[in-house]
Short mmCIF file of C-alpha atoms in Angstrom, two decimals:
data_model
loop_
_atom_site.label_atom_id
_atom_site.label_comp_id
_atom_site.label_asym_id
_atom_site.label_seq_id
_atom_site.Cartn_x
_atom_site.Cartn_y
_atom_site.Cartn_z
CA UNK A 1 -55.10 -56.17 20.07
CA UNK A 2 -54.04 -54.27 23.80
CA UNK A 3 -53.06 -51.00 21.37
CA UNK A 4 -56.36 -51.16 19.72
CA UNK A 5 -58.97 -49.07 21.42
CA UNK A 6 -62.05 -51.09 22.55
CA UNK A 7 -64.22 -49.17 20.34
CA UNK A 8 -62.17 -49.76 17.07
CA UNK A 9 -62.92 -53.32 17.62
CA UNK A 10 -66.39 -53.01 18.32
CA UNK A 11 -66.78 -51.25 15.40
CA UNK A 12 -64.54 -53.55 13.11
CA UNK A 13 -66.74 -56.33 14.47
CA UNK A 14 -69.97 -54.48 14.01
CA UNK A 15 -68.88 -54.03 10.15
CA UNK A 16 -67.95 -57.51 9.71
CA UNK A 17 -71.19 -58.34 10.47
CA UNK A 18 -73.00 -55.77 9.10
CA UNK A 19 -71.64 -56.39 5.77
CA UNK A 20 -71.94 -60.30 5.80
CA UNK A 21 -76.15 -59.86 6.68
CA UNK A 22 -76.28 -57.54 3.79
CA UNK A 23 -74.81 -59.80 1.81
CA UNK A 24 -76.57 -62.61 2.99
CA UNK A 25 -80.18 -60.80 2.17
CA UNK A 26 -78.67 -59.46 -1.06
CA UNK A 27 -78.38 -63.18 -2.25
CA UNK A 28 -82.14 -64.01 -1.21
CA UNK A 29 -83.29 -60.68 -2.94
CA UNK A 30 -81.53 -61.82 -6.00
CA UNK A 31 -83.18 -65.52 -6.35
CA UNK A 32 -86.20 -63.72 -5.81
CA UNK A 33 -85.32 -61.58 -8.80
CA UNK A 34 -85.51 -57.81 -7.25
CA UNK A 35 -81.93 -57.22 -7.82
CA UNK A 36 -81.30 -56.38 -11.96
CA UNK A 37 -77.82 -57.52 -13.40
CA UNK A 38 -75.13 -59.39 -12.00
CA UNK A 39 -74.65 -59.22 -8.39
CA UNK A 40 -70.88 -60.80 -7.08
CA UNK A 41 -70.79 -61.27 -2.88
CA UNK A 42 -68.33 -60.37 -0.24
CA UNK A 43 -69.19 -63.21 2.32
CA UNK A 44 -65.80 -64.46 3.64
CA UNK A 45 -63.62 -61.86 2.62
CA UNK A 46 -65.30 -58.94 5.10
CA UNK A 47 -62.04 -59.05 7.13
CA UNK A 48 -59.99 -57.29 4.22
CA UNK A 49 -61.67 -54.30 3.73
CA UNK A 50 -62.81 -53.73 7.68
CA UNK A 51 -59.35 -54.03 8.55
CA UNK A 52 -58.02 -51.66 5.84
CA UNK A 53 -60.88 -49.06 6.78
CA UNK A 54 -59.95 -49.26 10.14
CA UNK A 55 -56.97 -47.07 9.61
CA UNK A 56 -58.43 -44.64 7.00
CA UNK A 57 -59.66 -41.03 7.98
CA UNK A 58 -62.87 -39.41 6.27
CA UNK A 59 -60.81 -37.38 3.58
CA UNK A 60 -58.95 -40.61 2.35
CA UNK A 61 -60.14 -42.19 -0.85
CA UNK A 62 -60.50 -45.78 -2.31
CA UNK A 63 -61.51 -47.67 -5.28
CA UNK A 64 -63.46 -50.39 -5.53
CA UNK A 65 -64.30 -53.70 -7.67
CA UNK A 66 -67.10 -55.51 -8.80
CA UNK A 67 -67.58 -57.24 -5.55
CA UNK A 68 -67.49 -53.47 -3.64
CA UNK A 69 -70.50 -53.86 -1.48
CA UNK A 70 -68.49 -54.50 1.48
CA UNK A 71 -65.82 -51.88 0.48
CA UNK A 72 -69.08 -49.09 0.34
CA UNK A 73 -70.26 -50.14 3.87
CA UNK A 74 -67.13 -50.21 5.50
CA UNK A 75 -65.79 -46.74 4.23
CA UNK A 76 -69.39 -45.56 5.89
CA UNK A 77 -71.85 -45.39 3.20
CA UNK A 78 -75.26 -45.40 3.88
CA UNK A 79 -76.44 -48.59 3.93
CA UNK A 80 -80.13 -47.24 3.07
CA UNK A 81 -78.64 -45.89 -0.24
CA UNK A 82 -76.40 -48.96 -1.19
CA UNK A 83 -79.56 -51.02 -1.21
CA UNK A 84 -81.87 -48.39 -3.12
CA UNK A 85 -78.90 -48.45 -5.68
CA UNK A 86 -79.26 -52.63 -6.00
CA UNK A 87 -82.94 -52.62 -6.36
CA UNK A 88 -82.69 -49.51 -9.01
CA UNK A 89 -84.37 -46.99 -7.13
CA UNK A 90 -83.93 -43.05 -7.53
CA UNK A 91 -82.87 -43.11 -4.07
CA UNK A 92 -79.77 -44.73 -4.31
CA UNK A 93 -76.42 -43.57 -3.88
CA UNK A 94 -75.84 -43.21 -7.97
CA UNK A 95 -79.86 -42.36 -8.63
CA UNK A 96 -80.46 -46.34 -9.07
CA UNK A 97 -78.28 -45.86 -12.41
CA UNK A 98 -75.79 -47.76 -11.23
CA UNK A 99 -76.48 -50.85 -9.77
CA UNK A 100 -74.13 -53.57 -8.29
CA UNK A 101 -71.35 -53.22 -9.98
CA UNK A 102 -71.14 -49.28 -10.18
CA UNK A 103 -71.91 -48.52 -6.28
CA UNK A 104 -70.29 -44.83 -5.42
CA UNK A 105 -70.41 -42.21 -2.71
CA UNK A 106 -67.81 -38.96 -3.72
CA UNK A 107 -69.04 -37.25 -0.11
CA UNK A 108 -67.42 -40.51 1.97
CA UNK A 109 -64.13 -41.01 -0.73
CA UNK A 110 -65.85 -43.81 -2.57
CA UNK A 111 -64.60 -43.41 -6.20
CA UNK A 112 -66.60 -46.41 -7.25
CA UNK A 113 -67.17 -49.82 -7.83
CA UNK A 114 -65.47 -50.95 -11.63
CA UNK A 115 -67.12 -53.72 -13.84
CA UNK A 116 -64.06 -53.41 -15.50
CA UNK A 117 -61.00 -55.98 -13.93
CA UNK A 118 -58.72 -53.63 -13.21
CA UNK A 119 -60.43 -50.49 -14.07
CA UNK A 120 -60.01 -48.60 -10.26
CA UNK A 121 -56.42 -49.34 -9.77
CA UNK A 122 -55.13 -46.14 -12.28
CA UNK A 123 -58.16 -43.81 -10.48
CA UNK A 124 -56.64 -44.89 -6.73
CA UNK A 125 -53.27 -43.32 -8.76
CA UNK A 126 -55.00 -40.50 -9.71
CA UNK A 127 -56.80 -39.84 -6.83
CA UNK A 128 -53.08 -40.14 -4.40
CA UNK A 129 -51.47 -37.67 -6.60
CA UNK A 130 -54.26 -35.31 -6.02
CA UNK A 131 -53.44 -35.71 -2.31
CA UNK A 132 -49.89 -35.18 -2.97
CA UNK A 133 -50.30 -32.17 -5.36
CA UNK A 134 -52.59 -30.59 -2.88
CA UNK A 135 -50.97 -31.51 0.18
CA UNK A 136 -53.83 -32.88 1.82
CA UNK A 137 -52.31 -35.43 3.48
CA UNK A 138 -54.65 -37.99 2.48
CA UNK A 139 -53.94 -41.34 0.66
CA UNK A 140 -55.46 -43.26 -1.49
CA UNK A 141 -56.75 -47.24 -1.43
CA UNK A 142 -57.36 -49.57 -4.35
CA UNK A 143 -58.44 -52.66 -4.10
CA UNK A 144 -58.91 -55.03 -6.77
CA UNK A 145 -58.64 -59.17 -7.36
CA UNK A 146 -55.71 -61.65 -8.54
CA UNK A 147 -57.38 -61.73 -12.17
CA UNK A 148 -56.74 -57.64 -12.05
CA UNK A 149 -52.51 -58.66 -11.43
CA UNK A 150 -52.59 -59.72 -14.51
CA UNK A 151 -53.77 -56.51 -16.34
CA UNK A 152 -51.78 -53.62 -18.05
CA UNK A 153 -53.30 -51.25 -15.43
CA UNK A 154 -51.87 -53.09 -12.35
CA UNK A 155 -48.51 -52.76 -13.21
CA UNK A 156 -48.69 -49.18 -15.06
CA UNK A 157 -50.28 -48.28 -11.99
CA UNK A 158 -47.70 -49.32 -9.92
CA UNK A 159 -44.75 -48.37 -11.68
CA UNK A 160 -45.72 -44.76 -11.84
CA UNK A 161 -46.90 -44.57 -8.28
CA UNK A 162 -43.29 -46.23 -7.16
CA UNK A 163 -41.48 -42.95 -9.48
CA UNK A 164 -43.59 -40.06 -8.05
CA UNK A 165 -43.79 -41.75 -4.61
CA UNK A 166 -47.28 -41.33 -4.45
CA UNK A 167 -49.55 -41.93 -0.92
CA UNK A 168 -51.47 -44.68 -2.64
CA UNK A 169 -51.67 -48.82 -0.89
CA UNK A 170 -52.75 -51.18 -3.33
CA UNK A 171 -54.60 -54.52 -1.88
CA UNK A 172 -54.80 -57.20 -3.61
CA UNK A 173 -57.77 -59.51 -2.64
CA UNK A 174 -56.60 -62.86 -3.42
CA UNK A 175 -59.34 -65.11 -2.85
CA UNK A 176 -57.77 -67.64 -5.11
CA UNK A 177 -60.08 -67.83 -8.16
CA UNK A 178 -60.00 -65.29 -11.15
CA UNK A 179 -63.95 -66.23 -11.69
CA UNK A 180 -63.34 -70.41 -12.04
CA UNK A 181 -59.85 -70.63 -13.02
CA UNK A 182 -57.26 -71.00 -9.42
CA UNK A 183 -54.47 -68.52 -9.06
CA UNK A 184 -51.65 -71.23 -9.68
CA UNK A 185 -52.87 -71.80 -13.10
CA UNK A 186 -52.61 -67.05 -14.25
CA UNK A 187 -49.89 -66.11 -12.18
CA UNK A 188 -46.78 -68.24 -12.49
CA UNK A 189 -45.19 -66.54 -8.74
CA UNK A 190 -46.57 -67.67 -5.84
CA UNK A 191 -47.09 -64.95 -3.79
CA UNK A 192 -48.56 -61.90 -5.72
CA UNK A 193 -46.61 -59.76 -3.64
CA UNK A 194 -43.50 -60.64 -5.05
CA UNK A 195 -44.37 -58.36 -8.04
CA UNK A 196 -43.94 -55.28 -5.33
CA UNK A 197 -39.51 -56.04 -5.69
CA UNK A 198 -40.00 -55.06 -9.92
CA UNK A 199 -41.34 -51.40 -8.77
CA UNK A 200 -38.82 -51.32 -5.71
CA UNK A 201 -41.38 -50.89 -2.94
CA UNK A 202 -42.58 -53.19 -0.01
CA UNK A 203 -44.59 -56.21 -0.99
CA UNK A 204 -46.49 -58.03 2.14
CA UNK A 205 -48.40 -61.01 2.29
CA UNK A 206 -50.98 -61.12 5.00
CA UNK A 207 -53.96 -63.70 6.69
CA UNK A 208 -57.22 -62.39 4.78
CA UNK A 209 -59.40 -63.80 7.36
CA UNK A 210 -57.94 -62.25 10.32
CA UNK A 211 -59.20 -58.94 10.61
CA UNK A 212 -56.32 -58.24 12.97
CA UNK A 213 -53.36 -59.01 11.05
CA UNK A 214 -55.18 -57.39 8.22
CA UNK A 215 -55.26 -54.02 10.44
CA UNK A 216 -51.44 -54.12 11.66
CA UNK A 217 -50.46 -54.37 8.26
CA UNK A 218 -52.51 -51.75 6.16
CA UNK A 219 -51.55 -49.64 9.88
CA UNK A 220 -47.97 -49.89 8.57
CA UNK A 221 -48.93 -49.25 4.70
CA UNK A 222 -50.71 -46.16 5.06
CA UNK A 223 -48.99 -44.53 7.47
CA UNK A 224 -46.19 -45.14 5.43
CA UNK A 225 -47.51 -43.46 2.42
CA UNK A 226 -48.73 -40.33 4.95
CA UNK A 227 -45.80 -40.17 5.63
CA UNK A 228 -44.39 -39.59 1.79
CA UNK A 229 -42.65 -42.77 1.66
CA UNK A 230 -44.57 -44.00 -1.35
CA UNK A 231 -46.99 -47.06 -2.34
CA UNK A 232 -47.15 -50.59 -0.66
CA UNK A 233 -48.75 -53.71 -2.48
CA UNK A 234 -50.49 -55.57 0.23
CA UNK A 235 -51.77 -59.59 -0.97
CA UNK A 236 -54.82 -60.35 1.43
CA UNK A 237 -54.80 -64.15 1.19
CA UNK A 238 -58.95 -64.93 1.19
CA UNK A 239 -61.77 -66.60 -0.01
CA UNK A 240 -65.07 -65.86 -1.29
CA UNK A 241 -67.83 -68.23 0.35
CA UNK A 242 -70.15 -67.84 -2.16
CA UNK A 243 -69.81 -67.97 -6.33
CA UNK A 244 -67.92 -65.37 -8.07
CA UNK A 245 -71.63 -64.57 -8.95
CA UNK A 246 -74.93 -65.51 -8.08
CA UNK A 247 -75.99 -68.18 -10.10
CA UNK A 248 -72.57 -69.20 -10.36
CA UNK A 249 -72.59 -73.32 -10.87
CA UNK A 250 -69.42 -73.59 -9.14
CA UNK A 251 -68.02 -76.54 -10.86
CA UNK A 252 -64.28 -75.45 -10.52
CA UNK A 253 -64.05 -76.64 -6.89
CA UNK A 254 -65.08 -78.59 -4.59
CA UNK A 255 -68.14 -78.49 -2.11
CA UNK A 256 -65.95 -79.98 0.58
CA UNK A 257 -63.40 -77.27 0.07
CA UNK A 258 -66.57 -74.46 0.18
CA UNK A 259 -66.95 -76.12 3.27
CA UNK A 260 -63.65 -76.20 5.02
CA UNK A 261 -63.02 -72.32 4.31
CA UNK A 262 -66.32 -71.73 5.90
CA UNK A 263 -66.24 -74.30 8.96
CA UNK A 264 -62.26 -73.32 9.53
CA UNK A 265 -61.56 -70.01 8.21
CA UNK A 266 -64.35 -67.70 8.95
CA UNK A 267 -63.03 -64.15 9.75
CA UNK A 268 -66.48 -63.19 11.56
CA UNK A 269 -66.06 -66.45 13.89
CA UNK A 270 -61.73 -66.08 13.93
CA UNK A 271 -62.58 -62.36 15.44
CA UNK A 272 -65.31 -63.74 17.45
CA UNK A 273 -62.69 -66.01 19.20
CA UNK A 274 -60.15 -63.61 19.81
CA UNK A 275 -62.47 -61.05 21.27
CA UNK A 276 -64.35 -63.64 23.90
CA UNK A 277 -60.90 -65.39 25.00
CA UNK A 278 -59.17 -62.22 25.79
CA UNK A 279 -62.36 -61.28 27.71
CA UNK A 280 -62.33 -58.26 26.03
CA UNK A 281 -66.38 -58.04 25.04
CA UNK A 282 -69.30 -61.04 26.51
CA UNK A 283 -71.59 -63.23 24.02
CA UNK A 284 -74.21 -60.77 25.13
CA UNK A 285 -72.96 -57.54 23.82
CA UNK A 286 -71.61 -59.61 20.05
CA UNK A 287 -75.49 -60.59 20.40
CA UNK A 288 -76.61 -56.94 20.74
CA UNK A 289 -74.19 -55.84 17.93
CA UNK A 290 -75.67 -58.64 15.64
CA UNK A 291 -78.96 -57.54 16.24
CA UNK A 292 -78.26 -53.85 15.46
CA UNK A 293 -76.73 -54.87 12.07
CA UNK A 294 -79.46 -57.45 11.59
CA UNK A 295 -82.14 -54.27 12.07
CA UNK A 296 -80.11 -51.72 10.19
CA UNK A 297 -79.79 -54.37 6.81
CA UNK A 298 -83.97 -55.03 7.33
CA UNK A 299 -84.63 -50.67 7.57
CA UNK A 300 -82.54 -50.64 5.03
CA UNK A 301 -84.10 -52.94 2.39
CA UNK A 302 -87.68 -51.78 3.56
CA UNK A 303 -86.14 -48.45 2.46
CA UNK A 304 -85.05 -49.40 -0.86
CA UNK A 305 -88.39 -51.26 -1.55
CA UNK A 306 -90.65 -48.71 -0.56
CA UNK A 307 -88.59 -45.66 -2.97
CA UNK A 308 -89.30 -44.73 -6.17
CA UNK A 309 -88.31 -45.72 -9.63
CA UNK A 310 -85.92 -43.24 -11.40
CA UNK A 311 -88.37 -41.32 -13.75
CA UNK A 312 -87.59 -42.04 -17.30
CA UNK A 313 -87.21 -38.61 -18.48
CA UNK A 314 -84.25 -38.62 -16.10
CA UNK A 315 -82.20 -41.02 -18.10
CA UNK A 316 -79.85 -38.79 -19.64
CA UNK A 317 -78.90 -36.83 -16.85
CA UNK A 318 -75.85 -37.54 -15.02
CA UNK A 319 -74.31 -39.12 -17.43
CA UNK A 320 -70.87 -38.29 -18.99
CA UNK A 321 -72.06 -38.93 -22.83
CA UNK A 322 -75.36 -38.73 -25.11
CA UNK A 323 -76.14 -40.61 -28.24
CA UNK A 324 -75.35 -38.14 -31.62
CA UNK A 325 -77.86 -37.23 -34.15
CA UNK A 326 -77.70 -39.24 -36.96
CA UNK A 327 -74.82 -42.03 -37.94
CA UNK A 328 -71.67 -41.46 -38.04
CA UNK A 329 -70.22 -42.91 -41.70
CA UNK A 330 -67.16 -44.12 -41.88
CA UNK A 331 -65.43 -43.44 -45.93
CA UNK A 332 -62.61 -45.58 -46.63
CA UNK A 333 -59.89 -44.52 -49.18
CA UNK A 334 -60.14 -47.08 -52.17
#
């Protein structure tokens, strides 16, 4: 923590919170039914993507999952767009078109949230050998769940970013439940890291709820992959506090378990800790941070309510495919 400047922290801190009141209101707009589709939280896991964004520059790029809210706010999208995008509104970052699950910002690196389990891991590939090929000297992030381990794009992925040597960290957020059903029961190794030694790059397991440990080692990762020295595959070890969705009944574990992760293993409160023992910020100024991020979340939904509906007659614009004329008829030999 000495080697990290004061401000870093402040701002890592200011994100963690940030993120976890967004979250937080995002839940209570959703009972209330102002948020269409699904909508999948990041409460308890805002240390893994703060402390991976902490070492990323502007022109770097990262993918996202269906749970990307906190991914969006922590690369340094606009919080005022994010929520226009989850109540459907023409302000939003993808015209309200995209909603939870699709949240993307191609000025700040964003690539995108993916419904799809799996789906940003190849585009993180794609995106690092752009870097490469056009020596930008950027890298690229992906970050995905323990279900997506488990799909042909993980390890496709990582084989061919291992042969080219591409500047690409994938982060696996391991929060220990591919939607109800626990890690030990999909993935027969038990660290998913271990699946780095079959590609012949590093594989590190690391505290998802320390923001701190998280930081040191995507530090290592990416400068590593700046550096030309290839991919890493980094296992976050977290937990999600709330369901893999809202509405979720939550019958696969236990509400004393909820509880312990929560009481014991809160990153926001862990960081709060270190910070106030090592004297290195008061109650009063974590207060004044709060508050900012408390305000900033409340502008932004007032925002978001207060903008427009996309017009209808804008549905087919920005869109990558229209529907034909006519049917297309299939004639089978006989």
């Amino acid at each position: 923590m000495a080697e990290i400047p004061k401000e870093k922290l402040l701002w890592m801190y200011e994100m963690m919170v940030k993120i976890r009141f967004s979250e937080e209101k995002a839940a209570e707009y959703f009972a209330k039914g102002k948020i269409p589709g699904f909508v999948h939280l990041y409460c308890g896991e805002e240390a893994v993507a703060v402390g991976v964004m902490a070492n990323l520059q502007p022109g770097d790029y990262i993918t996202s999952t269906h749970r990307g809210h906190g991914h969006f706010i922590a690369k340094g999208g606009d919080l005022k767009a994010m929520w226009a995008e989850l109540l459907g509104k023409r302000t939003g970052c993808c015209k309200g078109k995209g909603g939870s699950m699709h949240i993307a910002d191609l000025t700040i690196g964003e690539l995108g949230a993916n419904g799809i389990v799996g789906g940003g891991i190849p585009h993180a590939v794609g995106a690092a050998l752009a870097c490469k090929y056009l020596r930008k000297g950027c890298v690229a992030v992906a970050f995905f769940g323990d279900g997506a381990c488990n799909q042909g794009t993980f390890h496709e992925s990582l084989n061919l970013a291992a042969i080219w040597k591409l500047p690409v960290v994938f982060v696996v957020e391991n929060n220990l439940y591919q939607i109800s059903l626990h890690v030990k029961y999909h993935t027969p190794v038990k660290d998913i890291a271990e699946r780095a030694k079959a590609y012949g790059i590093p594989g590190v397991v690391v505290d998802g709820q320390d923001v701190l440990a998280v930081y040191e080692v995507a530090k290592e990762a990416i400068e590593r992959a700046r550096r030309g020295e290839g991919p890493t595959l980094i296992e976050a070890k977290t937990y999600r506090f709330k369901g893999h969705f809202e509405g979720d009944p939550q019958v696969y574990r236990s509400r004393e378990e909820i509880e312990w992760w929560m009481k014991n293993k809160d990153p926001i409160k862990l960081f709060e800790e270190k910070l106030l023992a090592r004297g290195i910020v008061t109650r009063e100024e974590l207060e004044r941070i709060k508050e900012k991020a408390r305000r900033e979340v409340e502008e932004a939904v007032k925002f978001a309510e207060e903008s427009p509906y996309p017009d209808p007659k804008e549905l087919l614009e920005d869109v990558f495919s229209t529907p034909t004329k006519g049917w297309l008829v299939w004639k089978w030999p006989i």
